[in-house]
Amino acid sequence: MSATAHASDPLDTVTGIPNGKLGLWLFLASEVMLFSTLFTTYLVLRMASVEWPRGWEVLNVPLAMLNTFVLITSSVTMVLAFAKAATRDKKAFNKYLGLTIALGFVFLIVKGFEYGAKFSHHIAPSTSIFYAVYFTMTGLHGLHVIGGIVLNALLLYWSSKDWDHPLFVGRIEYAGLYWHFVDVVWIFLFPALYLL
Amino acid sequence: MAHKKHDAHGSQDFISKYVFSVDHKVIGLQYLITSLLFLLFGFILLMILRWQLAYPGQPIPLIGRLLSDNLAPGGVLSPTFYNALGAMHGTIMIFLGVVPLGVGAFGNYILPLQIGAPDMAFPRLNMMSYWVYLPGGMLMLLSFFLPGGAAQSGWTSYPPLSVINPGQTVWLLAMLLIITSSLLGSINFLVTALNMRAPGMSLWRMPVFVWAQLVTAVLLLLAFPPLQAAAILQFMDRVAGTSFYLPANLVVFGETVRAAGGGLPLLWQHLFWFLAHPEVYVLILPAMGIVAEIIAANTRKPIFGYKEIVGAMIFLGGMSFVVWAHHMFVSGMSPKLSNFFLITTMIISVPSVALLTCLIFSLRGGSIRFTTPMLFALAFLPLFGIGGLTGLPLGLSTTDIYLHDTYYVIGHFHYVVVTGSIIALMGGVYHWFPKWFGRRMDDFWGKVHFWGSVICMNGVFFPMFIQGLSGVQRRLYDPTAQLHNLPTQPLNIVSSVFAWLLFVAQIPFIWNFFYSMFKGKKTEENPWKATTLEWACPSPPPHGNFEKTPHVYRGPYEYSVPGHKNDWTPQHVEA
Ligand code: HEM
Ligand SMILES: [Cu+2]
């Protein structure tokens, strides 16, 4: 069990869970704490305020709906990318991972339209506590989407030279876990902000 | 530093070996030096401030003239600079000093060795933790040079003032970096301790120090993200004009603050203390782990109640998430809620007492060696006890209403963090110094440092209890401005003089540390004849730590086992 043995055999750990996977789960645990804090904050602020606009009256529900589908689809393509990596089908893997990245971009672009429309009506985070919550939470989620895109793009780039690396498939799996997490956060954000 | 002969990886240049190193030992030493420097800096800030408390309104000797006119006009500390000093002292001591020392330095260096691992689970992530912490710390210091000066709203950064005061934006950015660093670190520690243990090193054979780091890592992992979220919201309030923490129609200095309103200042307090209470265990648990290691090695007998100690630590960690609002008894909470936090606080004091009791019982019947590290560990026991016991009246809402925000509080938590954490961490430096550098620190100067520090620390902090009980508030710029503070004003002079003497007492330590690093007496692998695994590899350990992965056959503290002819049996020795 030297340092190099650890690196080459990801399963050679006491718990049997590869280091990367355990690390990622712990990271996600901290992310859960981060977002639950924000959701709690949202709840507390809403309960304390005299009036709170109905999400569907002031926000663009159809665009958000579209974005929900985009993200769910991207989760599916991510799963497929992982499956193709596992069955060593490089071409299909590249295709699905590329699609996932592209869908991430679509999400951001749609979001950009949403933000743009608000700004053009002179609505900004400082407008009201509702918009403060809206922009901050969706903004932070957007940053997580960007993070996921960067991660996936790096993996796509590495796939050409690291395809046979023993940890490669594992890395795709972890990137997938992260991407699903970002997706799940949106699944909570969407009803909380737009539908309630 | 003395690594020379062992570098298996040959042609590492200076930069990748000492600056951007991925070796947990080098990173541990980087943390060690950096955090000690931050501690010193935070202490210097307070020495300046203590002048104003002892001799309010008089120009500061020597330093006064060096400070610019808007900080100290005519050499007299200005009120805003006073506030900045206080706020930065607290922030630096906690987030840049004690935590990086206890976790970043000791955890990084010792934990992998004690579980028999070749390195941390993610060496490059480990490097990144340090290189996010350092810029965060530098940014924090740079805020002194901002036009408006450094943050002035205390280390707690309570809104609405923190949203309005200058300096705070950079404070928030620096905090975000420091939090990120801690998060990366805690993931690394957890995975390492769970996944990289040597064969035979079951959870119940891990030394107390490893358990302490494990619980600490869980606290950092789960308690810091809420503060991160809270800091993001405060950041938005400052730069994007939101009002998460600002109510409508807020009037500050006679002017209405332009904000949409709808926010809640109390929200910050809840989010902040949800982190900051667990944080006090982050400050103290590594220290307790170190004390346990030192006591075991120097009493030559097993720790009393090993499993109870570990159980208490885990219980403490869990409970620490449900007591936060005992810092908010005077915030207008409903009495029902107050009672909940009062009761949970009383419950959480039980494991702390159990821990301390186990450590004290560990001394019974031991043939104690009064080495320098042992002196520090022994001093920890009663002094931390004072810190803990004086906390009880603060946890009871009725007495807290009187004591809240007085110097009593300052006295209480400095007994915990200074005569508690710092004393133990100092002991840890003496204990593991031979492992780090293959040399020993000088014993005589170590004892001078010990007695000087212990006496002066009590001289600084004990008077604060008396002041607090007589109603002197904390964060006062000029204590003589109120009549009721005048009778205890002489105590401020006592406290300040001891603070300056405390500085003098650190000089032997600083000298001893650097001198011994290069010129100290050479030691063998295991100078204390200790049983845990870190002593089973060369001092300093080579890259990759162990020549052969050790196999663990027994619990961590097998000293004086009846029927054995040796006084001790290391964990990795068979039968
Ligand atoms: C060893 C030398 C130390 C001395 C002489 C000292 C002294 C003081 C004094 C007099 C105050 C009150 C300042 C005020 O009225 O505004 C204070 C505040 C504080 N100290 Fe220390 N301290 C020391 C070390 C530490 C350490 C090691 C820590 C933390 C680990 C610490 C954490 C704090 C905190 C959090 C505050 C509150 C700051 C605030 O009000 O925002 N101190 N200290
Ligand atoms: Cu607390």
Tab-separated table of N, CA and C in Angstrom, chain B residues 45-129:
chain	number	residue	atom	x	y	z
B	45	LEU	N	-1.813	43.449	17.570
B	45	LEU	CA	-2.948	44.366	17.470
B	45	LEU	C	-3.524	44.646	18.855
B	46	LEU	N	-3.644	43.559	19.627
B	46	LEU	CA	-4.255	43.712	20.942
B	46	LEU	C	-3.357	44.459	21.911
B	47	MET	N	-2.045	44.339	21.717
B	47	MET	CA	-1.161	45.060	22.631
B	47	MET	C	-1.323	46.566	22.443
B	48	ILE	N	-1.555	46.968	21.191
B	48	ILE	CA	-1.798	48.386	20.937
B	48	ILE	C	-3.094	48.811	21.617
B	49	LEU	N	-4.107	47.969	21.411
B	49	LEU	CA	-5.420	48.298	21.949
B	49	LEU	C	-5.403	48.352	23.477
B	50	ARG	N	-4.590	47.485	24.069
B	50	ARG	CA	-4.538	47.448	25.537
B	50	ARG	C	-3.956	48.738	26.108
B	51	TRP	N	-3.172	49.452	25.330
B	51	TRP	CA	-2.675	50.739	25.803
B	51	TRP	C	-3.836	51.701	26.019
B	52	GLN	N	-4.715	51.748	25.028
B	52	GLN	CA	-5.862	52.638	25.128
B	52	GLN	C	-6.743	52.261	26.320
B	53	LEU	N	-6.879	50.957	26.591
B	53	LEU	CA	-7.731	50.552	27.713
B	53	LEU	C	-7.088	50.917	29.042
B	54	ALA	N	-5.761	50.804	29.121
B	54	ALA	CA	-5.097	51.089	30.384
B	54	ALA	C	-4.953	52.590	30.602
B	55	TYR	N	-4.591	53.302	29.548
B	55	TYR	CA	-4.347	54.746	29.670
B	55	TYR	C	-5.151	55.491	28.621
B	56	PRO	N	-6.474	55.510	28.768
B	56	PRO	CA	-7.315	56.067	27.705
B	56	PRO	C	-6.925	57.511	27.370
B	57	GLY	N	-6.830	57.789	26.087
B	57	GLY	CA	-6.593	59.160	25.650
B	57	GLY	C	-5.146	59.591	25.659
B	58	GLN	N	-4.253	58.752	26.158
B	58	GLN	CA	-2.847	59.149	26.134
B	58	GLN	C	-2.179	58.611	24.875
B	59	PRO	N	-1.267	59.384	24.302
B	59	PRO	CA	-0.610	58.927	23.079
B	59	PRO	C	0.132	57.606	23.307
B	60	ILE	N	0.075	56.734	22.310
B	60	ILE	CA	0.749	55.443	22.431
B	60	ILE	C	2.248	55.665	22.293
B	61	PRO	N	3.032	55.158	23.233
B	61	PRO	CA	4.478	55.345	23.089
B	61	PRO	C	5.011	54.541	21.895
B	62	LEU	N	6.077	54.968	21.322
B	62	LEU	CA	6.770	54.311	20.200
B	62	LEU	C	5.896	54.173	18.951
B	63	ILE	N	4.835	53.360	19.074
B	63	ILE	CA	4.044	53.033	17.882
B	63	ILE	C	3.184	54.210	17.444
B	64	GLY	N	2.711	54.989	18.409
B	64	GLY	CA	1.784	56.072	18.119
B	64	GLY	C	2.235	56.964	16.986
B	65	ARG	N	3.532	57.318	17.015
B	65	ARG	CA	4.023	58.250	16.013
B	65	ARG	C	4.105	57.621	14.626
B	66	LEU	N	4.220	56.278	14.609
B	66	LEU	CA	4.339	55.603	13.318
B	66	LEU	C	3.004	55.529	12.591
B	67	LEU	N	1.904	55.586	13.369
B	67	LEU	CA	0.592	55.439	12.759
B	67	LEU	C	0.171	56.742	12.107
B	68	SER	N	-0.579	56.617	11.003
B	68	SER	CA	-0.966	57.830	10.283
B	68	SER	C	-2.009	58.598	11.085
B	69	ASP	N	-2.250	59.837	10.646
B	69	ASP	CA	-3.086	60.723	11.436
B	69	ASP	C	-4.544	60.302	11.514
B	70	ASN	N	-5.056	59.631	10.471
B	70	ASN	CA	-6.465	59.260	10.604
B	70	ASN	C	-6.649	58.002	11.450
B	71	LEU	N	-5.575	57.246	11.678
B	71	LEU	CA	-5.690	56.108	12.589
B	71	LEU	C	-5.521	56.561	14.030
B	72	ALA	N	-4.492	57.374	14.242
B	72	ALA	CA	-4.189	57.790	15.606
B	72	ALA	C	-3.751	59.241	15.600
B	73	PRO	N	-4.713	60.166	15.584
B	73	PRO	CA	-4.342	61.585	15.549
B	73	PRO	C	-3.557	61.959	16.813
B	74	GLY	N	-2.390	62.517	16.617
B	74	GLY	CA	-1.562	62.883	17.749
B	74	GLY	C	-1.079	61.694	18.554
B	75	GLY	N	-1.076	60.506	17.925
B	75	GLY	CA	-0.601	59.323	18.637
B	75	GLY	C	-1.671	58.669	19.492
B	76	VAL	N	-2.864	59.261	19.562
B	76	VAL	CA	-3.948	58.659	20.350
B	76	VAL	C	-4.828	57.827	19.420
B	77	LEU	N	-5.076	56.602	19.820
B	77	LEU	CA	-5.899	55.700	19.018
B	77	LEU	C	-7.264	56.332	18.739
B	78	SER	N	-7.687	56.352	17.467
B	78	SER	CA	-9.014	56.898	17.170
B	78	SER	C	-10.062	55.815	17.429
B	79	PRO	N	-11.305	56.224	17.722
B	79	PRO	CA	-12.332	55.209	18.006
B	79	PRO	C	-12.540	54.228	16.856
B	80	THR	N	-12.505	54.707	15.607
B	80	THR	CA	-12.735	53.766	14.511
B	80	THR	C	-11.577	52.774	14.405
B	81	PHE	N	-10.360	53.267	14.620
B	81	PHE	CA	-9.228	52.341	14.542
B	81	PHE	C	-9.274	51.368	15.712
B	82	TYR	N	-9.735	51.847	16.865
B	82	TYR	CA	-9.930	50.951	18.006
B	82	TYR	C	-10.861	49.812	17.604
B	83	ASN	N	-11.972	50.171	16.977
B	83	ASN	CA	-12.929	49.133	16.563
B	83	ASN	C	-12.315	48.179	15.556
B	84	ALA	N	-11.542	48.734	14.628
B	84	ALA	CA	-10.920	47.877	13.618
B	84	ALA	C	-9.944	46.911	14.285
B	85	LEU	N	-9.166	47.431	15.235
B	85	LEU	CA	-8.215	46.553	15.922
B	85	LEU	C	-8.939	45.400	16.609
B	86	GLY	N	-10.026	45.728	17.308
B	86	GLY	CA	-10.775	44.686	18.014
B	86	GLY	C	-11.330	43.654	17.054
B	87	ALA	N	-11.968	44.142	15.990
B	87	ALA	CA	-12.598	43.223	15.039
B	87	ALA	C	-11.556	42.344	14.357
B	88	MET	N	-10.458	42.962	13.946
B	88	MET	CA	-9.445	42.195	13.228
B	88	MET	C	-8.722	41.236	14.169
B	89	HIS	N	-8.533	41.654	15.417
B	89	HIS	CA	-7.919	40.748	16.387
B	89	HIS	C	-8.732	39.460	16.496
B	90	GLY	N	-10.033	39.608	16.728
B	90	GLY	CA	-10.880	38.430	16.879
B	90	GLY	C	-10.847	37.559	15.640
B	91	THR	N	-11.039	38.186	14.474
B	91	THR	CA	-11.076	37.430	13.235
B	91	THR	C	-9.758	36.708	12.987
B	92	ILE	N	-8.675	37.437	13.137
B	92	ILE	CA	-7.368	36.855	12.827
B	92	ILE	C	-7.042	35.725	13.791
B	93	MET	N	-7.265	35.950	15.080
B	93	MET	CA	-6.941	34.928	16.059
B	93	MET	C	-7.695	33.634	15.780
B	94	ILE	N	-8.989	33.759	15.515
B	94	ILE	CA	-9.792	32.550	15.346
B	94	ILE	C	-9.575	31.916	13.983
B	95	PHE	N	-9.829	32.685	12.914
B	95	PHE	CA	-9.889	32.067	11.597
B	95	PHE	C	-8.523	31.927	10.935
B	96	LEU	N	-7.582	32.782	11.301
B	96	LEU	CA	-6.264	32.700	10.665
B	96	LEU	C	-5.201	32.154	11.602
B	97	GLY	N	-5.500	32.110	12.896
B	97	GLY	CA	-4.499	31.656	13.857
B	97	GLY	C	-4.788	30.279	14.413
B	98	VAL	N	-5.744	30.205	15.336
B	98	VAL	CA	-5.914	28.964	16.089
B	98	VAL	C	-6.425	27.805	15.225
B	99	VAL	N	-7.430	28.053	14.383
B	99	VAL	CA	-7.947	26.936	13.578
B	99	VAL	C	-6.895	26.406	12.593
B	100	PRO	N	-6.237	27.277	11.824
B	100	PRO	CA	-5.200	26.747	10.935
B	100	PRO	C	-4.048	26.074	11.692
B	101	LEU	N	-3.799	26.535	12.919
B	101	LEU	CA	-2.743	25.887	13.688
B	101	LEU	C	-3.196	24.501	14.140
B	102	GLY	N	-4.370	24.423	14.743
B	102	GLY	CA	-4.835	23.148	15.286
B	102	GLY	C	-5.160	22.141	14.203
B	103	VAL	N	-5.803	22.607	13.127
B	103	VAL	CA	-6.238	21.680	12.084
B	103	VAL	C	-5.221	21.643	10.950
B	104	GLY	N	-4.931	22.802	10.371
B	104	GLY	CA	-4.048	22.845	9.210
B	104	GLY	C	-2.659	22.338	9.528
B	105	ALA	N	-2.093	22.786	10.653
B	105	ALA	CA	-0.717	22.399	10.942
B	105	ALA	C	-0.652	21.030	11.609
B	106	PHE	N	-1.274	20.905	12.792
B	106	PHE	CA	-1.162	19.631	13.510
B	106	PHE	C	-1.886	18.514	12.787
B	107	GLY	N	-3.110	18.804	12.339
B	107	GLY	CA	-3.876	17.771	11.657
B	107	GLY	C	-3.143	17.262	10.436
B	108	ASN	N	-2.707	18.179	9.611
B	108	ASN	CA	-2.040	17.809	8.373
B	108	ASN	C	-0.791	16.984	8.603
B	109	TYR	N	-0.015	17.407	9.579
B	109	TYR	CA	1.253	16.716	9.774
B	109	TYR	C	1.047	15.383	10.478
B	110	ILE	N	0.246	15.395	11.551
B	110	ILE	CA	0.213	14.243	12.443
B	110	ILE	C	-0.809	13.191	12.030
B	111	LEU	N	-1.967	13.628	11.545
B	111	LEU	CA	-3.025	12.647	11.297
B	111	LEU	C	-2.609	11.530	10.330
B	112	PRO	N	-2.058	11.842	9.152
B	112	PRO	CA	-1.669	10.736	8.268
B	112	PRO	C	-0.631	9.819	8.916
B	113	LEU	N	0.290	10.413	9.694
B	113	LEU	CA	1.305	9.582	10.337
B	113	LEU	C	0.667	8.653	11.361
B	114	GLN	N	-0.281	9.195	12.136
B	114	GLN	CA	-0.853	8.384	13.209
B	114	GLN	C	-1.727	7.248	12.705
B	115	ILE	N	-2.224	7.365	11.471
B	115	ILE	CA	-3.011	6.242	10.960
B	115	ILE	C	-2.184	5.399	9.995
B	116	GLY	N	-0.928	5.725	9.856
B	116	GLY	CA	-0.049	4.916	9.017
B	116	GLY	C	-0.246	5.109	7.532
B	117	ALA	N	-0.673	6.303	7.116
B	117	ALA	CA	-0.894	6.563	5.691
B	117	ALA	C	0.332	7.225	5.078
B	118	PRO	N	0.546	7.017	3.781
B	118	PRO	CA	1.692	7.641	3.126
B	118	PRO	C	1.516	9.135	2.900
B	119	ASP	N	0.290	9.596	2.831
B	119	ASP	CA	0.017	11.018	2.619
B	119	ASP	C	-1.476	11.230	2.848
B	120	MET	N	-1.956	12.445	2.588
B	120	MET	CA	-3.391	12.679	2.630
B	120	MET	C	-4.034	12.034	1.404
B	121	ALA	N	-5.363	11.900	1.442
B	121	ALA	CA	-6.049	11.255	0.328
B	121	ALA	C	-5.922	12.073	-0.954
B	122	PHE	N	-5.979	13.405	-0.838
B	122	PHE	CA	-5.889	14.257	-2.025
B	122	PHE	C	-4.763	15.271	-1.836
B	123	PRO	N	-3.545	14.876	-2.187
B	123	PRO	CA	-2.411	15.772	-1.929
B	123	PRO	C	-2.525	17.123	-2.629
B	124	ARG	N	-3.021	17.125	-3.858
B	124	ARG	CA	-3.075	18.409	-4.563
B	124	ARG	C	-4.153	19.309	-3.991
B	125	LEU	N	-5.253	18.702	-3.565
B	125	LEU	CA	-6.302	19.470	-2.904
B	125	LEU	C	-5.749	20.074	-1.613
B	126	ASN	N	-4.890	19.299	-0.970
B	126	ASN	CA	-4.274	19.745	0.268
B	126	ASN	C	-3.437	20.995	0.025
B	127	MET	N	-2.662	20.952	-1.045
B	127	MET	CA	-1.859	22.117	-1.410
B	127	MET	C	-2.775	23.314	-1.655
B	128	MET	N	-3.888	23.039	-2.340
B	128	MET	CA	-4.798	24.125	-2.654
B	128	MET	C	-5.383	24.732	-1.381
B	129	SER	N	-5.681	23.884	-0.385
B	129	SER	CA	-6.233	24.425	0.863
B	129	SER	C	-5.308	25.496	1.415
